[in-house]
PDB file of C-alpha atoms in Angstrom:
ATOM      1  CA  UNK B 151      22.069 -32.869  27.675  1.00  0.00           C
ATOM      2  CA  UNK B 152      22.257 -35.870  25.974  1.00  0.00           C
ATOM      3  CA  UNK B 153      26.181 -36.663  24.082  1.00  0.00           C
ATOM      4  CA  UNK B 154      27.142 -39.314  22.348  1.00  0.00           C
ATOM      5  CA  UNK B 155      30.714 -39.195  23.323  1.00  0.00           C
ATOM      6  CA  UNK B 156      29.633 -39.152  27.246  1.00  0.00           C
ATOM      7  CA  UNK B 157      31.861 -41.552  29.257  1.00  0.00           C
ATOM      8  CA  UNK B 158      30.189 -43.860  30.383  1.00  0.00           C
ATOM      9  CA  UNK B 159      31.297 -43.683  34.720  1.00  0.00           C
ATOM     10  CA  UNK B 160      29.253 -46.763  36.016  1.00  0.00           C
ATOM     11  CA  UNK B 161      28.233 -49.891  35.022  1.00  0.00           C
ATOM     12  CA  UNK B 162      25.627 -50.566  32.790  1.00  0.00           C
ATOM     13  CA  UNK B 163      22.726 -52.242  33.435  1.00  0.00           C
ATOM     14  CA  UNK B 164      21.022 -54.070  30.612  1.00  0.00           C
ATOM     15  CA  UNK B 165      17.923 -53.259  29.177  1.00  0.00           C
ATOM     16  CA  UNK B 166      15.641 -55.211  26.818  1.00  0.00           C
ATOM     17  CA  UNK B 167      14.097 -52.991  23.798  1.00  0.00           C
ATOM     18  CA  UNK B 168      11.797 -54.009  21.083  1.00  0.00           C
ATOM     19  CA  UNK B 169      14.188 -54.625  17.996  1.00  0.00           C
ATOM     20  CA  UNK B 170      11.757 -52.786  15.594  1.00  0.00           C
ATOM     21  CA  UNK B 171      12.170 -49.772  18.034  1.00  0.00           C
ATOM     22  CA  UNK B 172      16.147 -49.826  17.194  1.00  0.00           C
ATOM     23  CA  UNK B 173      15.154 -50.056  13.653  1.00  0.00           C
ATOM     24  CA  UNK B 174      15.914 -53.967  12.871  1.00  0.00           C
ATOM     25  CA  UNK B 175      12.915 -54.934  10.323  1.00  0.00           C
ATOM     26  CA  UNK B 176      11.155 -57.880  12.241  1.00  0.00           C
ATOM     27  CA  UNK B 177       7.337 -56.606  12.608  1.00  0.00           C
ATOM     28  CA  UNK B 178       4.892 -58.549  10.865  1.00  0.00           C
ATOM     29  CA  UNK B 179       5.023 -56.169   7.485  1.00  0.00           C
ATOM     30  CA  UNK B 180       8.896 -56.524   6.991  1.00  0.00           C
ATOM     31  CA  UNK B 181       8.979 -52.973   8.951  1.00  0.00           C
ATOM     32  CA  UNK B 182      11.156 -51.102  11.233  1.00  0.00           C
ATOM     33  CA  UNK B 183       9.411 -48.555  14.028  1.00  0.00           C
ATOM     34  CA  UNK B 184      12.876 -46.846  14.728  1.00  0.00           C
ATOM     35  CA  UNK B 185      12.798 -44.537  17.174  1.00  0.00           C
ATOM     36  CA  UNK B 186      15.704 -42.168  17.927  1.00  0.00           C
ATOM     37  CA  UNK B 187      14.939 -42.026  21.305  1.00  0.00           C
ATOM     38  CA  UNK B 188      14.828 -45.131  22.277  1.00  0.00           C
ATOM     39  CA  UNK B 189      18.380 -45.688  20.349  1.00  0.00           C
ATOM     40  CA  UNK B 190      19.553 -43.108  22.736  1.00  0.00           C
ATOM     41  CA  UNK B 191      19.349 -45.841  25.890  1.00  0.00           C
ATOM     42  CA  UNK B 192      22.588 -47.392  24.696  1.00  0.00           C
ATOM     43  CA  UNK B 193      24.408 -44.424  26.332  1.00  0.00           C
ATOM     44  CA  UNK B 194      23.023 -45.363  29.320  1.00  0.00           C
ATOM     45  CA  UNK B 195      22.452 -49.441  29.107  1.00  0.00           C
ATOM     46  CA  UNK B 196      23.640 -52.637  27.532  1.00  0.00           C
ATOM     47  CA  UNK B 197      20.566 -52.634  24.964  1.00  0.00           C
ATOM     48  CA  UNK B 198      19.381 -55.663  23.992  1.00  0.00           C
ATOM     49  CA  UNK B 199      16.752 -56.051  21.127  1.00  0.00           C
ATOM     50  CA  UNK B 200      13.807 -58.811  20.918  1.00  0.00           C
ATOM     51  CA  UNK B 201      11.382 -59.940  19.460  1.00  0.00           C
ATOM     52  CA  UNK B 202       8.967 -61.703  20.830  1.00  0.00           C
ATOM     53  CA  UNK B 203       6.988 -62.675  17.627  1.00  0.00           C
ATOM     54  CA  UNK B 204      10.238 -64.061  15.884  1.00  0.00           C
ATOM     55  CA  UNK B 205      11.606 -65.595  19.148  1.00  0.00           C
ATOM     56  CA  UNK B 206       8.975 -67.572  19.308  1.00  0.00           C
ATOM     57  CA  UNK B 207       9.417 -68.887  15.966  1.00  0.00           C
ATOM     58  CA  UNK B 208       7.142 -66.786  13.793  1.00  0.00           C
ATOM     59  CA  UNK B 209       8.258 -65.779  10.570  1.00  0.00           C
ATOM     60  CA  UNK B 210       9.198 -61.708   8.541  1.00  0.00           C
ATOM     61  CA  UNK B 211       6.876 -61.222   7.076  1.00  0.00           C
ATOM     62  CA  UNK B 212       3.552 -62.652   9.112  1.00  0.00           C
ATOM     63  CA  UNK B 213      -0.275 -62.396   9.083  1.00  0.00           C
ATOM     64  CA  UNK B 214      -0.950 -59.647  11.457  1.00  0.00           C
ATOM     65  CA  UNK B 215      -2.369 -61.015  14.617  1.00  0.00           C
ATOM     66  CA  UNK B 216      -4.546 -59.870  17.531  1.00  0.00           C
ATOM     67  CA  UNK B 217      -5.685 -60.762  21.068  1.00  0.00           C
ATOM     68  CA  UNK B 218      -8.701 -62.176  21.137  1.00  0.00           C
ATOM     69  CA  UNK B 219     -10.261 -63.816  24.588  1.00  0.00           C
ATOM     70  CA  UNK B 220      -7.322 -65.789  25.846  1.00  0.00           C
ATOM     71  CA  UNK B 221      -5.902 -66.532  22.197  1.00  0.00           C
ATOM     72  CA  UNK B 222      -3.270 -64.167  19.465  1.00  0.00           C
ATOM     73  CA  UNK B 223      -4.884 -65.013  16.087  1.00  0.00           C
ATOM     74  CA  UNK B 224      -4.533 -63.746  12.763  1.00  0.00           C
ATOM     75  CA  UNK B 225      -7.398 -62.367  10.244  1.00  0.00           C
ATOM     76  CA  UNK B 226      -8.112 -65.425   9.358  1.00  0.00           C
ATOM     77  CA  UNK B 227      -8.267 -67.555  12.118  1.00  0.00           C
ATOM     78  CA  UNK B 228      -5.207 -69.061  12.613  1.00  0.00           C
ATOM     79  CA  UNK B 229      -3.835 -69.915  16.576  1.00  0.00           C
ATOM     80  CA  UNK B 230      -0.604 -68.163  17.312  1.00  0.00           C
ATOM     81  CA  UNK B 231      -1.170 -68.338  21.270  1.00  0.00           C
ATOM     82  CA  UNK B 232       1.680 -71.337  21.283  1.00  0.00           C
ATOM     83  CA  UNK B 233       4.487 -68.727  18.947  1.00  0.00           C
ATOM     84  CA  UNK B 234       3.599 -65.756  21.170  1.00  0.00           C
ATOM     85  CA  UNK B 235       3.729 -67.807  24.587  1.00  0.00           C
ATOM     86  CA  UNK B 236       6.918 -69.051  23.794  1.00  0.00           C
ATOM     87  CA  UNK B 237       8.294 -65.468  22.745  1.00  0.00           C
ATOM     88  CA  UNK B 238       7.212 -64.042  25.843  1.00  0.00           C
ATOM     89  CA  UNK B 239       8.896 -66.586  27.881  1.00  0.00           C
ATOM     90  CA  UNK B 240      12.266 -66.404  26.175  1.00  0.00           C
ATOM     91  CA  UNK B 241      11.764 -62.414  27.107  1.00  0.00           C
ATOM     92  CA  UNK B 242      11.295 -63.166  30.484  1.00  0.00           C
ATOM     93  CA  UNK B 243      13.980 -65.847  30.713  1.00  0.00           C
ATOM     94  CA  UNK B 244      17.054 -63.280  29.412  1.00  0.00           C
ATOM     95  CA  UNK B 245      15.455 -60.918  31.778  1.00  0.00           C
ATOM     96  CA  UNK B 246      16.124 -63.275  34.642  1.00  0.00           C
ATOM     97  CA  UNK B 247      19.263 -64.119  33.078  1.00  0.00           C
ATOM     98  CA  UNK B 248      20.801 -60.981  32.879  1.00  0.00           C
ATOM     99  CA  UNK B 249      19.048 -59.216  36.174  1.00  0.00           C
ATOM    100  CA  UNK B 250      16.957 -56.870  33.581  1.00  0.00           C
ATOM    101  CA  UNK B 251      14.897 -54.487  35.698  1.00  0.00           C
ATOM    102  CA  UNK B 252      13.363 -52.442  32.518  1.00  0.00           C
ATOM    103  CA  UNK B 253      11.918 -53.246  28.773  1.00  0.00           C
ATOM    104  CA  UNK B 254      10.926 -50.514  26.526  1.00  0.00           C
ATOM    105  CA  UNK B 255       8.361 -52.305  23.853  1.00  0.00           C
ATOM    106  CA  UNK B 256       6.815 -51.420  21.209  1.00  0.00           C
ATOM    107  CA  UNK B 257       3.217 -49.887  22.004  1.00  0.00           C
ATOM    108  CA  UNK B 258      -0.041 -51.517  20.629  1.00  0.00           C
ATOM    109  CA  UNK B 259       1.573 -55.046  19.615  1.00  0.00           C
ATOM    110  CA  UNK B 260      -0.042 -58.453  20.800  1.00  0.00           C
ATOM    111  CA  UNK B 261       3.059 -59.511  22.267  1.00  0.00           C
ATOM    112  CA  UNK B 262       4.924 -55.666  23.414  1.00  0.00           C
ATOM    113  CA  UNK B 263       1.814 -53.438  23.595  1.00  0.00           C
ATOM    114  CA  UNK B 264       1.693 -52.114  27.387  1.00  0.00           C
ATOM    115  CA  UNK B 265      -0.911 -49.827  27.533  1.00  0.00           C
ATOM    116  CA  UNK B 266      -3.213 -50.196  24.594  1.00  0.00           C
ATOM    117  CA  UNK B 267      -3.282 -53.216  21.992  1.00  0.00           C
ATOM    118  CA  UNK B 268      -5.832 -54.007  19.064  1.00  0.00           C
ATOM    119  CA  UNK B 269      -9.181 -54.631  19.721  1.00  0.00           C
ATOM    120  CA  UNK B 270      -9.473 -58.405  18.467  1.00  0.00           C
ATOM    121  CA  UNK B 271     -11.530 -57.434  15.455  1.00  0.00           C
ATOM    122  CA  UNK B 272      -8.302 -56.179  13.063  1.00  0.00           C
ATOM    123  CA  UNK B 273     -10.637 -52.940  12.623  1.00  0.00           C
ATOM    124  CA  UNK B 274      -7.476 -51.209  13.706  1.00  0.00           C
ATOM    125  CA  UNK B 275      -9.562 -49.891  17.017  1.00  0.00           C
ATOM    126  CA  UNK B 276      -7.645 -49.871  19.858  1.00  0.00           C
ATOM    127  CA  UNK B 277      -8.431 -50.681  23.339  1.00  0.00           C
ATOM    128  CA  UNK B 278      -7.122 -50.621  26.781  1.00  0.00           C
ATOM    129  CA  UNK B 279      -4.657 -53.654  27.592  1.00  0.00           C
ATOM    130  CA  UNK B 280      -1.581 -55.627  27.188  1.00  0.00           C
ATOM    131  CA  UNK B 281       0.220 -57.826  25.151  1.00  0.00           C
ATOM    132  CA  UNK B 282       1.748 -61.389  25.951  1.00  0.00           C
ATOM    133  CA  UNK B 283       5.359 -60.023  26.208  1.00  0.00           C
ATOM    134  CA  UNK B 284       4.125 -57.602  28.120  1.00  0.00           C
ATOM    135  CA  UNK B 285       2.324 -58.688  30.692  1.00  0.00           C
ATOM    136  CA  UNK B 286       4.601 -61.744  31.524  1.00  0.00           C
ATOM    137  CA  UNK B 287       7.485 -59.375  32.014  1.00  0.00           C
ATOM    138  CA  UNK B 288       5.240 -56.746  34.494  1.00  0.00           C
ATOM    139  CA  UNK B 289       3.929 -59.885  36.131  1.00  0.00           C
ATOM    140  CA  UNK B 290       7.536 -61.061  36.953  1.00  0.00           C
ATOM    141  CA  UNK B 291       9.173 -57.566  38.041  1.00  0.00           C
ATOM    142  CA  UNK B 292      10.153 -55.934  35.250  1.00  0.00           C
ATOM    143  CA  UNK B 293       9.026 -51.799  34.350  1.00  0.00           C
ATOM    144  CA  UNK B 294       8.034 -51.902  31.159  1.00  0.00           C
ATOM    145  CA  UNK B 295       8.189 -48.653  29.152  1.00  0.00           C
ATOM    146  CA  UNK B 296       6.816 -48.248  25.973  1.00  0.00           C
ATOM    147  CA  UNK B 297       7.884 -45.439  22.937  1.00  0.00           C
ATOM    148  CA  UNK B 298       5.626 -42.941  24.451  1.00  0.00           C
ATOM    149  CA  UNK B 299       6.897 -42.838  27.808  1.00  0.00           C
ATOM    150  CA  UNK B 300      10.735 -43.214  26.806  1.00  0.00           C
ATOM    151  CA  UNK B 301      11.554 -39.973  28.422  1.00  0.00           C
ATOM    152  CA  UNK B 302      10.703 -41.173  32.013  1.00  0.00           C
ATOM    153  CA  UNK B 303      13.506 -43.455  31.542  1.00  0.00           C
ATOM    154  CA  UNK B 304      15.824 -41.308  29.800  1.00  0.00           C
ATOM    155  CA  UNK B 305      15.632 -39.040  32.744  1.00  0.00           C
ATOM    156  CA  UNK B 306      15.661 -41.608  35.696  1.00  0.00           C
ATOM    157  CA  UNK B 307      19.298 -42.767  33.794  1.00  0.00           C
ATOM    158  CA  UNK B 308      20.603 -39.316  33.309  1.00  0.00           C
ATOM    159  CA  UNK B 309      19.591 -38.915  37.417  1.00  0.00           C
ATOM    160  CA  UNK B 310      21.695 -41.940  38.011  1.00  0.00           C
ATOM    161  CA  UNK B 311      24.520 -40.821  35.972  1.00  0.00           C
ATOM    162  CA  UNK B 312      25.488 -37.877  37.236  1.00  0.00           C
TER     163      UNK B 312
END
């Protein structure tokens, strides 16, 4: 059962987590995505919020953007493959950093989405496939997680915990 007040009786690992997950207000409408769940990791690891899009030097708010072929664009055209490369890289770089063996991202999003993203044609159809963020991070080692599967890593924690 999951307390707030639980000692903590090892050492945390860290843990990277979408900062719109832990409520900070950095997605491309000025929005938060908080999810209570995901705000529950702290018990369990040194959680550390990104953002890709921002990291990489985008600005709050932003044109929404979408994969399309090898490019992120927005709606009308504009190239953000250089903003989201970069963002992705400075993810995987504190990962190394800090020996970061899981991210939990935010689902659906050109740079975090894991299993499904937007289809390209901002029709808000979604499709099979993963964002820049993503991807580099699997491709380099790291589990991602996203918000839907949060409980797989809530209970691999509380395993190790006890």
């Amino acid at each position: 059962m999951y307390n707030k007040n639980m000692k903590k009786s090892f050492d945390l690992d860290y843990i990277i987590v979408s900062a719109c997950l832990l409520g900070s207000k950095v997605r491309y409408d000025g929005k938060e995505k908080k999810n209570n769940k995901v705000t529950e990791l702290s018990v369990f690891y040194n959680v550390i919020p990104i953002c890709p899009e921002v990291d990489g030097g985008l600005s709050i708010p932003r044109d929404p953007c979408e994969i399309i072929g090898d490019r992120v664009v927005t709606k009308n055209g504009t190239d953000c493959t250089k903003e989201y490369s970069l963002g992705a890289k400075k993810a995987l770089d504190l990962a190394k950093e800090k020996r970061i063996r899981f991210a939990v991202l935010k689902e659906n999003s050109p740079s975090c989405g894991y299993n499904m993203i937007y289809d390209g044609t901002f029709s808000h159809k979604l499709i099979k496939g993963k964002g820049i963020a993503a991807n580099l991070l699997e491709k380099n080692g790291i589990k991602v997680y996203t918000e839907n599967d949060i409980d797989v890593l809530l209970e691999h924690a509380r395993k190790h915990n006890n």
